[in-house]
């Protein structure tokens, strides 16, 4: 054995204690550390021939790379939709790597059973029925892509062909209707051979991102045959929600596959005041929910639900003599794009076991309250303009005067030590978003963001 490796093996308990101490030190700084530090990025270094051992690797990582890392798991990183890592999820992630299970086959089945238990808990958390079968994937983009792959196979079933066997070309023209689809849906359609251009934007309601039902019905009536509808439960800009129950009801008159992108919006189900926003979610044929956002498990984790695991297996089956059988409860190797895969259910399992439904309700409601605080403050600050009501956990706003991308970028630069916000464009207007989905964010953080924003607008 290489001497460095042998030493690390022999000193593993002490080394892990040092790593644990380092992690604890880092985490204890999160609420005060600069959100996006200005430290320069290190120059790439050459590969070491001899190796330096774990302790030296940790020291070099801490010295060269950590200063440049953003505090994205901290309480005031409000860009995109970003979650942190709960204490239990962190422990779960350590256990994932400690056990390093390849969760893909029932020939070594415990990992898959743990995964199914966690899926059951998630189903219960979001109020989904047993008809929704779930699998862990690496993120919402992958969850949307898998959902759309199952939808593609369903279209084939309607036409008496199998795109999984004969290719996407076996389908006639495919139309995918959506009011405000997330960009990842177009990416998924590209990967699936359906093409980005199969996505047809249906007009939203005036001043909203939620789809106009009458316009959707007209678009469905124009279609010759079955199509796919992507309903949105929580758009990224203004967190708008399509009327899921009404859309699902349209299937009585028009044949379509209903995929719901509820990447973070699904968490509305945890707040009694907001649960109506996702009423009807369970009626979907497939559902995307991200876990590395509001569940606050580490990257990379999301869940994909569908009512048609049989079609999912047609698409993703990896039939080989050495893998497990397909059967009624197919192994995950037959359900997701990956074959070998980490047991990423463990962090979700840990955090759900540790904090339960009530813990997640508290996180969700606190994030919503923070968004409201910032939204109300933006609304009452001269120089700032709220662009949409705060429906859930995102504040979408701009400058009241001359809202150019440059001026907004100057504003975010001013506050970047204190909070990280990301730009967007809403109806042609450059804007900013502040998204709350971290378990650590409190009212104090919301007030700090407000103070930083007010000072920066004053300076502009
Ligand atoms: C974040 C997000 C996605 C993409 O998620 P990734 O985890 O980054 O792949 C898709 N849809 C919605 C609505 C999202 O918010």
CSV table of C-alpha atoms and ligand atoms in Angstrom, one decimal:
chain,number,residue,atom,x,y,z
A,1,UNK,CA,0.0,0.0,0.0
A,2,UNK,CA,1.2,3.5,-0.8
A,3,UNK,CA,2.8,4.9,2.4
A,4,UNK,CA,0.5,8.0,2.6
A,5,UNK,CA,-2.6,5.8,2.2
A,6,UNK,CA,-1.3,3.4,4.9
A,7,UNK,CA,-0.7,6.3,7.3
A,8,UNK,CA,-4.1,7.8,6.6
A,9,UNK,CA,-5.7,4.4,7.2
A,10,UNK,CA,-3.8,3.9,10.5
A,11,UNK,CA,-4.6,7.4,11.7
A,12,UNK,CA,-8.2,7.5,10.4
A,13,UNK,CA,-10.0,8.3,13.7
A,14,UNK,CA,-7.7,11.3,14.5
A,15,UNK,CA,-7.9,12.5,11.0
A,16,UNK,CA,-11.7,12.3,10.9
A,17,UNK,CA,-11.8,14.2,14.2
A,18,UNK,CA,-9.7,16.9,12.6
A,19,UNK,CA,-12.0,17.1,9.6
A,20,UNK,CA,-15.0,17.2,11.9
A,21,UNK,CA,-13.5,20.0,14.0
A,22,UNK,CA,-12.8,21.9,10.8
A,23,UNK,CA,-16.3,21.4,9.5
A,24,UNK,CA,-17.7,22.6,12.9
A,25,UNK,CA,-15.5,25.8,12.7
A,26,UNK,CA,-16.6,26.5,9.2
A,27,UNK,CA,-20.3,26.1,10.0
A,28,UNK,CA,-20.0,28.3,13.1
A,29,UNK,CA,-19.0,31.2,10.9
A,30,UNK,CA,-21.8,30.9,8.4
A,31,UNK,CA,-24.1,33.6,9.8
A,32,UNK,CA,-21.3,36.2,9.9
A,33,UNK,CA,-19.1,35.2,7.0
A,34,UNK,CA,-19.3,37.3,3.8
A,35,UNK,CA,-21.9,35.8,1.6
A,36,UNK,CA,-19.8,36.1,-1.5
A,37,UNK,CA,-16.2,36.8,-0.5
A,38,UNK,CA,-14.0,38.9,-2.7
A,39,UNK,CA,-11.0,36.5,-2.4
A,40,UNK,CA,-9.2,35.9,-5.7
A,41,UNK,CA,-9.5,32.4,-7.3
A,42,UNK,CA,-6.4,30.3,-6.9
A,43,UNK,CA,-4.3,29.4,-9.9
A,44,UNK,CA,-4.6,25.7,-10.8
A,45,UNK,CA,-1.8,23.7,-9.3
A,46,UNK,CA,-0.2,20.6,-10.9
A,47,UNK,CA,-1.0,17.1,-9.7
A,48,UNK,CA,1.2,15.9,-6.9
A,49,UNK,CA,3.2,12.8,-7.7
A,50,UNK,CA,3.9,11.7,-4.1
A,51,UNK,CA,0.8,12.8,-2.5
A,52,UNK,CA,0.6,14.8,0.8
A,53,UNK,CA,-1.8,12.8,2.9
A,54,UNK,CA,-5.3,13.8,4.1
A,55,UNK,CA,-4.1,16.3,6.7
A,56,UNK,CA,-2.1,18.3,4.2
A,57,UNK,CA,-4.9,18.1,1.6
A,58,UNK,CA,-7.3,19.5,4.2
A,59,UNK,CA,-4.9,22.3,5.1
A,60,UNK,CA,-4.4,23.2,1.4
A,61,UNK,CA,-8.1,23.2,0.7
A,62,UNK,CA,-8.7,25.5,3.7
A,63,UNK,CA,-5.9,27.8,2.6
A,64,UNK,CA,-6.3,28.0,-1.1
A,65,UNK,CA,-9.9,27.2,-1.9
A,66,UNK,CA,-12.2,27.9,1.1
A,67,UNK,CA,-11.6,31.7,1.2
A,68,UNK,CA,-13.1,31.9,-2.3
A,69,UNK,CA,-16.1,29.7,-1.7
A,70,UNK,CA,-19.4,31.5,-1.3
A,71,UNK,CA,-21.5,31.0,1.9
A,72,UNK,CA,-24.2,29.5,-0.3
A,73,UNK,CA,-25.4,27.2,2.5
A,74,UNK,CA,-25.7,30.1,4.9
A,75,UNK,CA,-28.8,32.2,5.8
A,76,UNK,CA,-28.5,35.2,3.5
A,77,UNK,CA,-27.6,33.5,0.1
A,78,UNK,CA,-30.8,34.4,-1.6
A,79,UNK,CA,-29.8,33.8,-5.2
A,80,UNK,CA,-31.6,31.2,-7.5
A,81,UNK,CA,-33.5,29.0,-5.1
A,82,UNK,CA,-30.8,27.6,-2.8
A,83,UNK,CA,-31.1,25.4,0.2
A,84,UNK,CA,-28.6,24.7,3.0
A,85,UNK,CA,-28.0,21.5,4.9
A,86,UNK,CA,-29.7,20.7,8.1
A,87,UNK,CA,-27.6,19.2,10.8
A,88,UNK,CA,-29.3,15.8,10.3
A,89,UNK,CA,-28.9,16.0,6.5
A,90,UNK,CA,-25.2,16.7,7.0
A,91,UNK,CA,-24.9,13.6,9.1
A,92,UNK,CA,-26.8,11.7,6.6
A,93,UNK,CA,-24.5,12.8,3.8
A,94,UNK,CA,-21.5,11.7,5.8
A,95,UNK,CA,-23.2,8.3,6.3
A,96,UNK,CA,-23.9,8.2,2.5
A,97,UNK,CA,-20.1,8.4,1.8
A,98,UNK,CA,-19.2,6.3,4.8
A,99,UNK,CA,-21.3,3.4,3.6
A,100,UNK,CA,-20.8,4.2,-0.1
A,101,UNK,CA,-23.7,2.0,-1.2
A,102,UNK,CA,-24.4,1.6,-4.8
A,103,UNK,CA,-28.2,1.7,-4.6
A,104,UNK,CA,-29.3,0.2,-7.9
A,105,UNK,CA,-30.1,-3.5,-7.6
A,106,UNK,CA,-32.2,-5.8,-5.4
A,107,UNK,CA,-29.3,-8.3,-5.5
A,108,UNK,CA,-28.0,-6.1,-2.7
A,109,UNK,CA,-31.3,-4.6,-1.6
A,110,UNK,CA,-31.2,-2.7,1.7
A,111,UNK,CA,-30.3,0.6,0.1
A,112,UNK,CA,-33.3,0.4,-2.2
A,113,UNK,CA,-35.6,-0.4,0.7
A,114,UNK,CA,-34.3,2.6,2.7
A,115,UNK,CA,-34.9,4.7,-0.5
A,116,UNK,CA,-38.5,3.5,-0.7
A,117,UNK,CA,-39.1,4.3,3.0
A,118,UNK,CA,-37.8,7.9,2.4
A,119,UNK,CA,-40.0,8.1,-0.7
A,120,UNK,CA,-43.0,7.1,1.4
A,121,UNK,CA,-42.1,9.9,3.9
A,122,UNK,CA,-41.8,12.4,1.1
A,123,UNK,CA,-45.2,11.3,-0.4
A,124,UNK,CA,-46.7,11.8,3.0
A,125,UNK,CA,-45.0,15.2,3.5
A,126,UNK,CA,-46.5,16.5,0.2
A,127,UNK,CA,-49.9,14.9,0.6
A,128,UNK,CA,-49.4,12.5,-2.4
A,129,UNK,CA,-51.2,9.2,-2.7
A,130,UNK,CA,-49.6,5.7,-3.0
A,131,UNK,CA,-50.3,5.9,-6.7
A,132,UNK,CA,-47.3,8.2,-7.1
A,133,UNK,CA,-44.2,6.0,-7.3
A,134,UNK,CA,-41.0,7.9,-6.7
A,135,UNK,CA,-37.3,7.7,-7.3
A,136,UNK,CA,-34.4,9.8,-6.3
A,137,UNK,CA,-32.5,11.7,-9.0
A,138,UNK,CA,-29.8,14.3,-8.9
A,139,UNK,CA,-31.9,17.5,-9.3
A,140,UNK,CA,-35.0,19.0,-10.7
A,141,UNK,CA,-33.7,19.2,-14.2
A,142,UNK,CA,-33.2,15.5,-14.1
A,143,UNK,CA,-36.6,15.0,-12.5
A,144,UNK,CA,-38.3,17.1,-15.2
A,145,UNK,CA,-36.3,15.1,-17.8
A,146,UNK,CA,-37.4,11.8,-16.4
A,147,UNK,CA,-41.0,12.9,-16.1
A,148,UNK,CA,-40.9,14.1,-19.7
A,149,UNK,CA,-39.3,10.8,-20.8
A,150,UNK,CA,-42.2,8.9,-19.3
A,151,UNK,CA,-44.6,11.4,-21.0
A,152,UNK,CA,-42.9,10.7,-24.3
A,153,UNK,CA,-43.5,6.9,-23.8
A,154,UNK,CA,-47.1,7.6,-22.9
A,155,UNK,CA,-47.5,9.6,-26.2
A,156,UNK,CA,-46.1,6.5,-27.9
A,157,UNK,CA,-48.6,4.3,-26.2
A,158,UNK,CA,-51.5,6.5,-27.5
A,159,UNK,CA,-50.1,6.1,-31.0
A,160,UNK,CA,-49.3,2.4,-30.8
A,161,UNK,CA,-45.5,2.9,-30.9
A,162,UNK,CA,-42.7,2.9,-28.4
A,163,UNK,CA,-40.2,5.7,-28.6
A,164,UNK,CA,-38.0,3.8,-26.2
A,165,UNK,CA,-37.7,1.0,-28.8
A,166,UNK,CA,-38.0,2.9,-32.0
A,167,UNK,CA,-36.7,6.4,-31.2
A,168,UNK,CA,-38.5,9.7,-30.8
A,169,UNK,CA,-38.9,9.8,-34.6
A,170,UNK,CA,-41.6,7.1,-34.3
A,171,UNK,CA,-43.9,9.8,-32.8
A,172,UNK,CA,-45.7,12.3,-35.0
A,173,UNK,CA,-45.3,16.0,-34.2
A,174,UNK,CA,-45.1,16.5,-30.5
A,175,UNK,CA,-46.5,19.6,-28.7
A,176,UNK,CA,-45.6,20.4,-25.1
A,177,UNK,CA,-47.9,23.2,-23.7
A,178,UNK,CA,-46.9,25.3,-20.8
A,179,UNK,CA,-47.5,28.8,-19.4
A,180,UNK,CA,-44.1,29.6,-18.0
A,181,UNK,CA,-42.0,26.4,-18.2
A,182,UNK,CA,-38.7,26.4,-16.4
A,183,UNK,CA,-35.7,26.5,-18.7
A,184,UNK,CA,-34.8,23.0,-17.6
A,185,UNK,CA,-37.9,21.6,-19.4
A,186,UNK,CA,-36.5,22.8,-22.7
A,187,UNK,CA,-33.2,21.2,-21.9
A,188,UNK,CA,-35.0,17.9,-21.1
A,189,UNK,CA,-36.9,18.1,-24.4
A,190,UNK,CA,-33.7,18.6,-26.2
A,191,UNK,CA,-32.1,15.6,-24.5
A,192,UNK,CA,-35.2,13.4,-25.2
A,193,UNK,CA,-35.1,14.1,-29.0
A,194,UNK,CA,-38.4,16.0,-28.8
A,195,UNK,CA,-36.6,19.2,-29.4
A,196,UNK,CA,-36.7,22.6,-27.6
A,197,UNK,CA,-39.1,23.8,-30.2
A,198,UNK,CA,-41.8,21.3,-29.2
A,199,UNK,CA,-42.4,23.6,-26.2
A,200,UNK,CA,-45.3,25.9,-27.0
A,201,UNK,CA,-45.8,28.9,-24.7
A,202,UNK,CA,-49.5,29.3,-23.7
A,203,UNK,CA,-50.4,32.9,-22.7
A,204,UNK,CA,-50.4,33.5,-19.0
A,205,UNK,CA,-53.2,35.4,-17.2
A,206,UNK,CA,-52.7,39.2,-17.5
A,207,UNK,CA,-49.9,40.3,-15.2
A,208,UNK,CA,-49.3,36.8,-14.0
A,209,UNK,CA,-47.0,33.8,-14.8
A,210,UNK,CA,-49.9,31.4,-14.1
A,211,UNK,CA,-51.3,30.0,-17.3
A,212,UNK,CA,-54.6,31.3,-18.7
A,213,UNK,CA,-56.9,28.3,-18.6
A,214,UNK,CA,-59.1,29.4,-21.5
A,215,UNK,CA,-55.9,29.9,-23.6
A,216,UNK,CA,-54.7,26.5,-22.6
A,217,UNK,CA,-58.0,24.9,-23.5
A,218,UNK,CA,-57.9,26.6,-26.9
A,219,UNK,CA,-54.4,25.3,-27.5
A,220,UNK,CA,-55.5,21.8,-26.5
A,221,UNK,CA,-58.5,22.0,-28.8
A,222,UNK,CA,-56.1,22.9,-31.7
A,223,UNK,CA,-54.2,19.7,-31.2
A,224,UNK,CA,-55.0,16.8,-33.4
A,225,UNK,CA,-53.9,14.2,-30.9
A,226,UNK,CA,-52.5,13.7,-27.4
A,227,UNK,CA,-49.9,16.1,-26.1
A,228,UNK,CA,-48.0,17.0,-23.0
A,229,UNK,CA,-48.9,19.8,-20.6
A,230,UNK,CA,-46.3,21.1,-18.1
A,231,UNK,CA,-48.1,22.8,-15.3
A,232,UNK,CA,-46.0,25.0,-13.0
A,233,UNK,CA,-46.3,25.0,-9.3
A,234,UNK,CA,-44.0,27.8,-8.3
A,235,UNK,CA,-42.4,29.7,-11.1
A,236,UNK,CA,-38.9,31.0,-10.4
A,237,UNK,CA,-39.5,34.7,-10.9
A,238,UNK,CA,-42.8,35.4,-9.1
A,239,UNK,CA,-43.6,31.9,-7.6
A,240,UNK,CA,-46.9,31.8,-9.5
A,241,UNK,CA,-49.0,28.6,-9.5
A,242,UNK,CA,-51.1,27.2,-12.3
A,243,UNK,CA,-54.6,25.9,-11.2
A,244,UNK,CA,-53.5,22.3,-11.0
A,245,UNK,CA,-57.0,20.9,-10.3
A,246,UNK,CA,-58.6,22.8,-13.1
A,247,UNK,CA,-55.8,21.7,-15.6
A,248,UNK,CA,-56.1,18.1,-14.5
A,249,UNK,CA,-59.9,18.4,-15.1
A,250,UNK,CA,-59.3,19.3,-18.7
A,251,UNK,CA,-58.1,15.7,-19.3
A,252,UNK,CA,-61.8,14.7,-19.4
A,253,UNK,CA,-62.1,16.5,-22.7
A,254,UNK,CA,-58.6,16.4,-24.1
A,255,UNK,CA,-56.0,13.6,-24.0
A,256,UNK,CA,-52.7,14.8,-22.5
A,257,UNK,CA,-50.0,13.9,-20.0
A,258,UNK,CA,-49.9,16.2,-17.1
A,259,UNK,CA,-46.4,16.9,-15.8
A,260,UNK,CA,-46.1,19.3,-12.8
A,261,UNK,CA,-42.9,21.1,-12.1
A,262,UNK,CA,-43.2,21.7,-8.4
A,263,UNK,CA,-39.4,21.9,-7.8
A,264,UNK,CA,-39.8,24.1,-4.7
A,265,UNK,CA,-43.5,25.1,-4.9
A,266,UNK,CA,-44.5,21.7,-3.6
A,267,UNK,CA,-43.5,22.9,-0.1
A,268,UNK,CA,-46.5,25.2,-0.1
A,269,UNK,CA,-48.3,22.0,0.9
A,270,UNK,CA,-46.6,22.2,4.3
A,271,UNK,CA,-48.2,25.6,5.2
A,272,UNK,CA,-51.9,25.4,5.8
A,273,UNK,CA,-52.2,29.0,4.7
A,274,UNK,CA,-50.6,28.2,1.3
A,275,UNK,CA,-51.6,24.6,0.7
A,276,UNK,CA,-54.4,25.6,-1.6
A,277,UNK,CA,-51.7,26.7,-4.1
A,278,UNK,CA,-50.8,23.0,-4.8
A,279,UNK,CA,-54.3,21.7,-4.5
A,280,UNK,CA,-54.6,18.9,-7.1
A,281,UNK,CA,-50.9,18.1,-7.3
A,282,UNK,CA,-51.6,14.4,-6.7
A,283,UNK,CA,-53.7,14.3,-9.9
A,284,UNK,CA,-50.5,14.8,-12.0
A,285,UNK,CA,-49.1,12.0,-14.1
A,286,UNK,CA,-45.6,13.0,-13.2
A,287,UNK,CA,-44.2,15.4,-10.6
A,288,UNK,CA,-40.8,17.1,-10.1
A,289,UNK,CA,-39.7,18.1,-6.6
A,290,UNK,CA,-36.3,19.3,-5.8
A,291,UNK,CA,-34.8,18.3,-2.4
A,292,UNK,CA,-31.5,20.2,-2.4
A,293,UNK,CA,-33.6,23.4,-2.3
A,294,UNK,CA,-36.2,23.6,0.4
A,295,UNK,CA,-35.7,20.2,2.0
A,296,UNK,CA,-32.2,21.5,2.8
A,297,UNK,CA,-30.3,18.3,2.0
A,298,UNK,CA,-27.0,18.7,0.2
A,299,UNK,CA,-26.5,18.7,-3.5
A,300,UNK,CA,-27.4,16.8,-5.5
A,301,UNK,CA,-30.9,15.5,-4.7
A,302,UNK,CA,-34.4,15.6,-6.1
A,303,UNK,CA,-37.4,13.2,-6.4
A,304,UNK,CA,-39.4,12.2,-9.4
A,305,UNK,CA,-42.9,10.9,-9.0
A,306,UNK,CA,-45.0,9.2,-11.6
A,307,UNK,CA,-48.2,7.2,-11.7
A,308,UNK,CA,-46.8,5.1,-14.6
A,309,UNK,CA,-43.7,3.3,-13.4
A,310,UNK,CA,-44.4,0.7,-16.1
A,311,UNK,CA,-43.7,3.3,-18.8
A,312,UNK,CA,-40.7,4.6,-16.8
A,313,UNK,CA,-39.3,1.1,-16.9
A,314,UNK,CA,-39.8,0.9,-20.6
A,315,UNK,CA,-37.6,4.0,-21.0
A,316,UNK,CA,-34.9,3.3,-18.4
A,317,UNK,CA,-34.7,-0.4,-18.2
A,318,UNK,CA,-31.1,-1.7,-18.2
A,319,UNK,CA,-31.8,-5.3,-18.9
A,320,UNK,CA,-28.7,-7.4,-18.4
A,321,UNK,CA,-28.3,-10.9,-17.0
A,322,UNK,CA,-26.1,-9.7,-14.1
A,323,UNK,CA,-28.6,-7.0,-12.9
A,324,UNK,CA,-31.8,-7.7,-11.0
A,325,UNK,CA,-35.1,-8.7,-12.7
A,326,UNK,CA,-37.7,-6.1,-13.8
A,327,UNK,CA,-40.6,-7.5,-11.8
A,328,UNK,CA,-43.4,-5.5,-10.2
A,329,UNK,CA,-41.1,-3.3,-8.1
A,330,UNK,CA,-38.3,-2.6,-10.5
A,331,UNK,CA,-34.8,-1.9,-9.2
A,332,UNK,CA,-33.7,1.7,-9.5
A,333,UNK,CA,-31.3,0.7,-12.3
A,334,UNK,CA,-34.4,0.4,-14.4
A,335,UNK,CA,-36.0,3.6,-13.4
A,336,UNK,CA,-33.5,6.4,-13.7
A,337,UNK,CA,-30.9,7.6,-16.1
A,338,UNK,CA,-28.1,6.5,-13.9
A,339,UNK,CA,-27.1,2.9,-13.3
A,340,UNK,CA,-24.7,3.0,-10.4
A,341,UNK,CA,-25.8,5.7,-8.0
A,342,UNK,CA,-25.1,7.0,-4.6
A,343,UNK,CA,-27.6,6.3,-1.9
A,344,UNK,CA,-28.7,10.0,-1.8
A,345,UNK,CA,-31.8,9.0,0.0
A,346,UNK,CA,-29.9,8.9,3.3
A,347,UNK,CA,-29.7,12.7,4.0
A,348,UNK,CA,-33.4,13.0,3.2
A,349,UNK,CA,-34.1,10.1,5.5
A,350,UNK,CA,-32.0,11.6,8.3
A,351,UNK,CA,-33.5,15.0,8.1
A,352,UNK,CA,-37.1,13.8,7.8
A,353,UNK,CA,-36.6,11.4,10.8
A,354,UNK,CA,-34.9,14.2,12.8
A,355,UNK,CA,-37.4,17.1,12.2
A,356,UNK,CA,-40.5,15.5,10.9
A,357,UNK,CA,-43.5,17.1,9.3
A,358,UNK,CA,-43.7,19.8,12.0
A,359,UNK,CA,-40.0,20.8,11.6
A,360,UNK,CA,-40.5,21.2,7.9
A,361,UNK,CA,-43.7,23.2,8.4
A,362,UNK,CA,-41.7,25.5,10.7
A,363,UNK,CA,-38.9,26.0,8.2
A,364,UNK,CA,-41.3,26.6,5.3
A,365,UNK,CA,-43.4,29.1,7.2
A,366,UNK,CA,-40.3,30.9,8.5
A,367,UNK,CA,-39.0,31.3,5.0
A,368,UNK,CA,-42.3,32.6,3.8
A,369,UNK,CA,-42.4,35.1,6.7
A,370,UNK,CA,-38.9,36.3,5.8
A,371,UNK,CA,-39.9,36.8,2.2
A,372,UNK,CA,-43.0,38.8,3.3
A,373,UNK,CA,-40.9,41.0,5.6
A,374,UNK,CA,-38.5,41.8,2.7
A,375,UNK,CA,-41.4,42.2,0.3
A,376,UNK,CA,-43.2,44.7,2.6
A,377,UNK,CA,-40.0,46.6,3.1
A,378,UNK,CA,-39.3,46.8,-0.6
A,379,UNK,CA,-42.8,48.0,-1.2
A,380,UNK,CA,-42.4,50.8,1.3
A,381,UNK,CA,-38.9,51.9,0.2
A,382,UNK,CA,-38.7,54.8,-2.1
A,383,UNK,CA,-36.5,53.9,-5.1
A,384,UNK,CA,-37.6,50.2,-5.1
A,385,UNK,CA,-40.6,48.6,-6.7
A,386,UNK,CA,-42.1,45.3,-6.0
A,387,UNK,CA,-43.0,43.5,-9.3
A,388,UNK,CA,-45.3,40.9,-7.9
A,389,UNK,CA,-47.0,40.1,-4.7
A,390,UNK,CA,-45.0,37.8,-2.4
A,391,UNK,CA,-47.0,34.6,-2.9
A,392,UNK,CA,-44.6,32.3,-1.2
A,393,UNK,CA,-40.8,32.6,-0.7
A,394,UNK,CA,-39.5,34.9,-3.4
A,395,UNK,CA,-39.4,38.7,-3.6
A,396,UNK,CA,-39.2,39.9,-7.2
A,397,UNK,CA,-38.4,43.6,-7.4
A,398,UNK,CA,-36.6,46.3,-9.3
A,399,UNK,CA,-35.5,50.0,-9.1
A,400,UNK,CA,-38.4,52.5,-9.3
A,401,UNK,CA,-36.3,54.7,-11.6
A,402,UNK,CA,-34.2,53.6,-14.6
A,403,UNK,CA,-34.2,49.9,-13.8
A,404,UNK,CA,-31.3,48.9,-16.1
A,405,UNK,CA,-29.4,45.6,-15.6
A,406,UNK,CA,-26.2,47.8,-14.9
A,407,UNK,CA,-27.8,49.7,-12.1
A,408,UNK,CA,-29.3,46.5,-10.6
A,409,UNK,CA,-25.9,44.9,-10.8
A,410,UNK,CA,-24.4,47.9,-9.0
A,411,UNK,CA,-27.0,47.4,-6.3
A,412,UNK,CA,-26.2,43.7,-5.8
A,413,UNK,CA,-22.5,44.5,-5.8
A,414,UNK,CA,-23.1,47.0,-2.9
A,415,UNK,CA,-24.8,44.4,-0.7
A,416,UNK,CA,-22.9,41.2,-1.7
A,417,UNK,CA,-21.0,40.9,1.6
A,418,UNK,CA,-24.4,40.9,3.4
A,419,UNK,CA,-26.7,39.1,0.9
A,420,UNK,CA,-26.6,37.5,-2.5
A,421,UNK,CA,-29.4,38.2,-4.9
A,422,UNK,CA,-29.6,37.1,-8.5
A,423,UNK,CA,-30.9,39.0,-11.5
A,424,UNK,CA,-33.8,38.2,-13.8
A,425,UNK,CA,-36.0,39.8,-16.4
A,426,UNK,CA,-39.8,40.0,-15.9
A,427,UNK,CA,-41.9,41.1,-18.8
A,428,UNK,CA,-38.9,42.7,-20.3
A,429,UNK,CA,-38.0,44.6,-17.1
A,430,UNK,CA,-34.6,43.8,-15.5
A,431,UNK,CA,-35.2,42.8,-11.9
A,432,UNK,CA,-33.8,41.1,-8.9
A,433,UNK,CA,-35.0,38.1,-6.9
A,434,UNK,CA,-34.5,37.3,-3.3
A,435,UNK,CA,-35.4,33.6,-2.6
A,436,UNK,CA,-35.8,32.2,0.9
A,437,UNK,CA,-35.3,28.5,1.3
A,438,UNK,CA,-32.6,28.0,3.9
A,439,UNK,CA,-33.4,26.4,7.2
A,440,UNK,CA,-31.2,28.9,9.1
A,441,UNK,CA,-32.7,32.1,7.8
A,442,UNK,CA,-34.5,34.1,10.5
A,443,UNK,CA,-36.3,37.4,10.9
A,444,UNK,CA,-32.9,39.0,11.9
A,445,UNK,CA,-31.5,38.0,8.5
A,446,UNK,CA,-34.5,39.5,6.7
A,447,UNK,CA,-34.0,42.8,8.6
A,448,UNK,CA,-30.3,42.8,7.7
A,449,UNK,CA,-31.2,42.3,4.0
A,450,UNK,CA,-33.7,45.2,4.2
A,451,UNK,CA,-31.1,47.5,5.8
A,452,UNK,CA,-28.5,46.6,3.3
A,453,UNK,CA,-30.9,47.2,0.4
A,454,UNK,CA,-32.1,50.5,1.7
A,455,UNK,CA,-28.5,51.8,2.3
A,456,UNK,CA,-27.5,50.6,-1.2
A,457,UNK,CA,-30.5,52.3,-3.0
A,458,UNK,CA,-29.6,55.5,-1.1
A,459,UNK,CA,-26.0,55.3,-2.4
A,460,UNK,CA,-27.0,54.5,-6.0
B,1,LIG,C1,-34.5,24.9,-9.6
B,1,LIG,C2,-35.6,24.6,-10.5
B,1,LIG,C3,-35.4,23.6,-11.6
B,1,LIG,C4,-34.0,23.0,-11.9
B,1,LIG,O1,-33.5,22.5,-10.8
B,1,LIG,P1,-32.0,21.9,-10.6
B,1,LIG,O2,-32.1,21.2,-9.3
B,1,LIG,O3,-31.1,23.1,-10.7
B,1,LIG,O4,-31.8,21.0,-11.8
B,1,LIG,C5,-36.5,23.3,-12.3
B,1,LIG,N1,-37.7,23.8,-12.1
B,1,LIG,C6,-37.9,24.8,-11.2
B,1,LIG,C7,-39.3,25.4,-11.0
B,1,LIG,C8,-36.9,25.2,-10.3
B,1,LIG,O5,-37.1,26.1,-9.4
